[in-house]
Amino acid sequence: MSNEVQDLPADDANGAGEASVIDQKRRKPLLIGLAVAVLAVGALYFLYDVFIGSRSVSTDNAYVVGDTAQVTPLTSGQVAEVLVTDTQPVKKGQLLFRLDDTDQKIAFAQAEAGLAYAQRRYAQSIANNSALGAAADASAQQIASAKARLASANASLAKAQADYKRRAALANSGAVSAEELAAAREALTSAQAAASQAKAALDEAQSNAVSARKKEQASVALTSGTTNETAPEIRLAKARLAQAKLDLQRTVVRAPVDGVIAKRSIQVGQKVETGSVAMIVVPVNRLYVNANFKEDQLGKVRSGQKATVVSDFYGSDVTYHGKVVGFSGGTGAAFSLIPAQNATGNWIKVVQRLPVRIELDPKELEEHPLRIGLSMEAEIDLTDPK
């Protein structure tokens, strides 16, 4: 028994030695195989990068974006009826909600009355022009009559002057009595007064004629070159009527585009002001993708290049085809509320991402609708020469 026990360690030692010899013999081929494998992987990666990887760039940092349409009432009022709700598809021109139109109807009636009043005033102005013209003509005719009376008064004055001079010359000889001379003097005085009165009447008639003609000209100036359609006061009244009609029409609010209702914020009975956002319409047939590529991926990306996009919503079974239509004016960090300040001592370089806009095929969007904010995977074909 003691000999068998003593032989066991010797056998174990020989086995360990043989294993050590075998491991050393296999070590070199294993190292060589490992090196070959590393070189093969490196070569495959190099070939992939040159012949496959360099043909396209891809990212999973992409999201569905769309230009939403805000529905804002263009007149104020109380909400009388709401005909849509969130998530409801609508067509362009479809009725969304109504505002109470009582105030707008009153304003429209007032504008209609204002237009009728302006038209009547214009007709009155035209009639006044004719009346003032006739008055000016009558005043001009009175001048002729006043001139005739002045001529008659001047003739009577000349006769009275001649009679007085003749009697005054005979007064010293006693051929004319004092009474006749006094009567001739009174007749001369009366004739002089009549002539002065006739002259004043002529001046007054001339002044009245000038005044009447000025009034006619002033009245005509208000309507000169205008008609019942082009008169300023009538055009102003028509503009007010058109505004009142527009405000009345704006109490009925319709969808500006095709899409889906989102963020409805109004209820029946609520008072809304002009310009307040009542709801948003998302045009699901005009959505696009913002793909945020790393800056070192964009060296060969150009507008117009083809792109393929896969949505997490549908999975790889649905592939969208589109094209690059533009690049953002800056990275997301550049437009953040508090931009990063890199001029510091502990600065660490971080690879930035730049949004690339990819336009999708409308037909594919119609077949498989998307929603704003969905995650996407985008790949751009760099072999496209555009």
mmCIF file of N, CA and C in Angstrom, residues 321-370:
data_model
loop_
_atom_site.group_PDB
_atom_site.id
_atom_site.type_symbol
_atom_site.label_atom_id
_atom_site.label_comp_id
_atom_site.label_asym_id
_atom_site.label_seq_id
_atom_site.Cartn_x
_atom_site.Cartn_y
_atom_site.Cartn_z
ATOM 1 N N HIS A 321 -39.639 56.281 -48.963
ATOM 2 C CA HIS A 321 -38.603 56.790 -49.849
ATOM 3 C C HIS A 321 -38.747 58.302 -49.948
ATOM 4 N N GLY A 322 -37.644 58.989 -49.836
ATOM 5 C CA GLY A 322 -37.668 60.447 -49.881
ATOM 6 C C GLY A 322 -36.370 60.997 -50.428
ATOM 7 N N LYS A 323 -36.158 62.275 -50.182
ATOM 8 C CA LYS A 323 -34.919 62.914 -50.630
ATOM 9 C C LYS A 323 -34.543 64.033 -49.670
ATOM 10 N N VAL A 324 -33.264 64.351 -49.648
ATOM 11 C CA VAL A 324 -32.760 65.421 -48.798
ATOM 12 C C VAL A 324 -33.140 66.761 -49.433
ATOM 13 N N VAL A 325 -33.789 67.626 -48.654
ATOM 14 C CA VAL A 325 -34.213 68.924 -49.185
ATOM 15 C C VAL A 325 -33.511 70.094 -48.508
ATOM 16 N N GLY A 326 -32.749 69.841 -47.451
ATOM 17 C CA GLY A 326 -32.050 70.959 -46.830
ATOM 18 C C GLY A 326 -31.428 70.600 -45.505
ATOM 19 N N PHE A 327 -30.589 71.520 -45.038
ATOM 20 C CA PHE A 327 -29.893 71.355 -43.773
ATOM 21 C C PHE A 327 -30.300 72.493 -42.841
ATOM 22 N N SER A 328 -30.285 72.220 -41.555
ATOM 23 C CA SER A 328 -30.579 73.259 -40.575
ATOM 24 C C SER A 328 -29.482 74.315 -40.583
ATOM 25 N N GLY A 329 -29.831 75.515 -40.155
ATOM 26 C CA GLY A 329 -28.859 76.601 -40.104
ATOM 27 C C GLY A 329 -27.858 76.465 -38.983
ATOM 28 N N GLY A 330 -28.040 75.509 -38.107
ATOM 29 C CA GLY A 330 -27.115 75.311 -36.996
ATOM 30 C C GLY A 330 -27.480 74.059 -36.228
ATOM 31 N N THR A 331 -26.618 73.661 -35.327
ATOM 32 C CA THR A 331 -26.892 72.493 -34.499
ATOM 33 C C THR A 331 -27.931 72.814 -33.439
ATOM 34 N N GLY A 332 -28.441 71.763 -32.818
ATOM 35 C CA GLY A 332 -29.422 71.982 -31.758
ATOM 36 C C GLY A 332 -28.849 72.750 -30.588
ATOM 37 N N ALA A 333 -27.554 72.501 -30.289
ATOM 38 C CA ALA A 333 -26.923 73.212 -29.175
ATOM 39 C C ALA A 333 -26.816 74.702 -29.456
ATOM 40 N N ALA A 334 -26.624 75.066 -30.738
ATOM 41 C CA ALA A 334 -26.461 76.476 -31.088
ATOM 42 C C ALA A 334 -27.750 77.254 -30.871
ATOM 43 N N PHE A 335 -28.914 76.591 -31.022
ATOM 44 C CA PHE A 335 -30.191 77.274 -30.899
ATOM 45 C C PHE A 335 -30.876 76.988 -29.565
ATOM 46 N N SER A 336 -30.167 76.398 -28.635
ATOM 47 C CA SER A 336 -30.773 76.109 -27.332
ATOM 48 C C SER A 336 -30.965 77.400 -26.545
ATOM 49 N N LEU A 337 -31.797 77.313 -25.520
ATOM 50 C CA LEU A 337 -32.090 78.497 -24.707
ATOM 51 C C LEU A 337 -30.829 79.064 -24.076
ATOM 52 N N ILE A 338 -29.959 78.179 -23.599
ATOM 53 C CA ILE A 338 -28.668 78.603 -23.030
ATOM 54 C C ILE A 338 -27.584 77.879 -23.818
ATOM 55 N N PRO A 339 -27.049 78.501 -24.892
ATOM 56 C CA PRO A 339 -26.037 77.827 -25.716
ATOM 57 C C PRO A 339 -24.802 77.461 -24.903
ATOM 58 N N ALA A 340 -24.174 76.338 -25.293
ATOM 59 C CA ALA A 340 -22.956 75.894 -24.603
ATOM 60 C C ALA A 340 -21.833 76.896 -24.817
ATOM 61 N N GLN A 341 -21.094 77.166 -23.754
ATOM 62 C CA GLN A 341 -19.948 78.071 -23.825
ATOM 63 C C GLN A 341 -18.683 77.216 -23.774
ATOM 64 N N ASN A 342 -18.034 77.062 -24.933
ATOM 65 C CA ASN A 342 -16.884 76.167 -25.025
ATOM 66 C C ASN A 342 -15.568 76.835 -24.654
ATOM 67 N N ALA A 343 -15.575 78.132 -24.457
ATOM 68 C CA ALA A 343 -14.322 78.821 -24.129
ATOM 69 C C ALA A 343 -14.023 78.719 -22.630
ATOM 70 N N THR A 344 -13.872 77.485 -22.168
ATOM 71 C CA THR A 344 -13.585 77.251 -20.757
ATOM 72 C C THR A 344 -12.384 76.324 -20.638
ATOM 73 N N GLY A 345 -11.810 76.293 -19.462
ATOM 74 C CA GLY A 345 -10.614 75.480 -19.249
ATOM 75 C C GLY A 345 -10.889 73.993 -19.222
ATOM 76 N N ASN A 346 -12.078 73.583 -18.833
ATOM 77 C CA ASN A 346 -12.390 72.156 -18.747
ATOM 78 C C ASN A 346 -13.214 71.697 -19.937
ATOM 79 N N TRP A 347 -12.944 72.275 -21.106
ATOM 80 C CA TRP A 347 -13.705 71.951 -22.314
ATOM 81 C C TRP A 347 -13.434 70.519 -22.754
ATOM 82 N N ILE A 348 -14.510 69.830 -23.159
ATOM 83 C CA ILE A 348 -14.417 68.468 -23.699
ATOM 84 C C ILE A 348 -15.146 68.468 -25.036
ATOM 85 N N LYS A 349 -14.471 68.027 -26.062
ATOM 86 C CA LYS A 349 -15.076 67.994 -27.390
ATOM 87 C C LYS A 349 -16.175 66.950 -27.457
ATOM 88 N N VAL A 350 -17.334 67.364 -27.969
ATOM 89 C CA VAL A 350 -18.475 66.473 -28.138
ATOM 90 C C VAL A 350 -18.895 66.544 -29.603
ATOM 91 N N VAL A 351 -19.067 65.401 -30.220
ATOM 92 C CA VAL A 351 -19.493 65.362 -31.612
ATOM 93 C C VAL A 351 -20.913 65.939 -31.720
ATOM 94 N N GLN A 352 -21.073 66.954 -32.544
ATOM 95 C CA GLN A 352 -22.363 67.622 -32.683
ATOM 96 C C GLN A 352 -23.206 66.942 -33.763
ATOM 97 N N ARG A 353 -24.506 67.174 -33.684
ATOM 98 C CA ARG A 353 -25.431 66.641 -34.682
ATOM 99 C C ARG A 353 -26.151 67.802 -35.376
ATOM 100 N N LEU A 354 -26.351 67.637 -36.674
ATOM 101 C CA LEU A 354 -27.003 68.670 -37.479
ATOM 102 C C LEU A 354 -28.274 68.098 -38.095
ATOM 103 N N PRO A 355 -29.423 68.751 -37.884
ATOM 104 C CA PRO A 355 -30.678 68.244 -38.468
ATOM 105 C C PRO A 355 -30.662 68.343 -39.995
ATOM 106 N N VAL A 356 -31.031 67.252 -40.638
ATOM 107 C CA VAL A 356 -31.163 67.182 -42.091
ATOM 108 C C VAL A 356 -32.626 66.894 -42.405
ATOM 109 N N ARG A 357 -33.213 67.724 -43.238
ATOM 110 C CA ARG A 357 -34.637 67.552 -43.558
ATOM 111 C C ARG A 357 -34.801 66.612 -44.741
ATOM 112 N N ILE A 358 -35.627 65.580 -44.547
ATOM 113 C CA ILE A 358 -35.895 64.587 -45.588
ATOM 114 C C ILE A 358 -37.376 64.652 -45.937
ATOM 115 N N GLU A 359 -37.652 64.938 -47.189
ATOM 116 C CA GLU A 359 -39.036 65.018 -47.668
ATOM 117 C C GLU A 359 -39.507 63.629 -48.068
ATOM 118 N N LEU A 360 -40.707 63.258 -47.639
ATOM 119 C CA LEU A 360 -41.234 61.914 -47.886
ATOM 120 C C LEU A 360 -42.197 61.913 -49.068
ATOM 121 N N ASP A 361 -42.396 60.743 -49.638
ATOM 122 C CA ASP A 361 -43.314 60.576 -50.757
ATOM 123 C C ASP A 361 -44.759 60.693 -50.257
ATOM 124 N N PRO A 362 -45.553 61.651 -50.792
ATOM 125 C CA PRO A 362 -46.936 61.839 -50.308
ATOM 126 C C PRO A 362 -47.797 60.591 -50.475
ATOM 127 N N LYS A 363 -47.570 59.840 -51.549
ATOM 128 C CA LYS A 363 -48.378 58.637 -51.758
ATOM 129 C C LYS A 363 -48.107 57.603 -50.669
ATOM 130 N N GLU A 364 -46.823 57.452 -50.299
ATOM 131 C CA GLU A 364 -46.487 56.508 -49.242
ATOM 132 C C GLU A 364 -47.033 56.979 -47.902
ATOM 133 N N LEU A 365 -47.040 58.296 -47.692
ATOM 134 C CA LEU A 365 -47.627 58.833 -46.457
ATOM 135 C C LEU A 365 -49.123 58.570 -46.406
ATOM 136 N N GLU A 366 -49.767 58.656 -47.571
ATOM 137 C CA GLU A 366 -51.211 58.412 -47.597
ATOM 138 C C GLU A 366 -51.515 56.948 -47.310
ATOM 139 N N GLU A 367 -50.670 56.045 -47.818
ATOM 140 C CA GLU A 367 -50.885 54.616 -47.577
ATOM 141 C C GLU A 367 -50.566 54.224 -46.139
ATOM 142 N N HIS A 368 -49.529 54.812 -45.568
ATOM 143 C CA HIS A 368 -49.128 54.507 -44.197
ATOM 144 C C HIS A 368 -48.920 55.834 -43.448
ATOM 145 N N PRO A 369 -49.989 56.416 -42.903
ATOM 146 C CA PRO A 369 -49.899 57.723 -42.239
ATOM 147 C C PRO A 369 -48.972 57.683 -41.022
ATOM 148 N N LEU A 370 -48.299 58.802 -40.810
ATOM 149 C CA LEU A 370 -47.424 58.979 -39.649
ATOM 150 C C LEU A 370 -47.980 60.074 -38.762
#
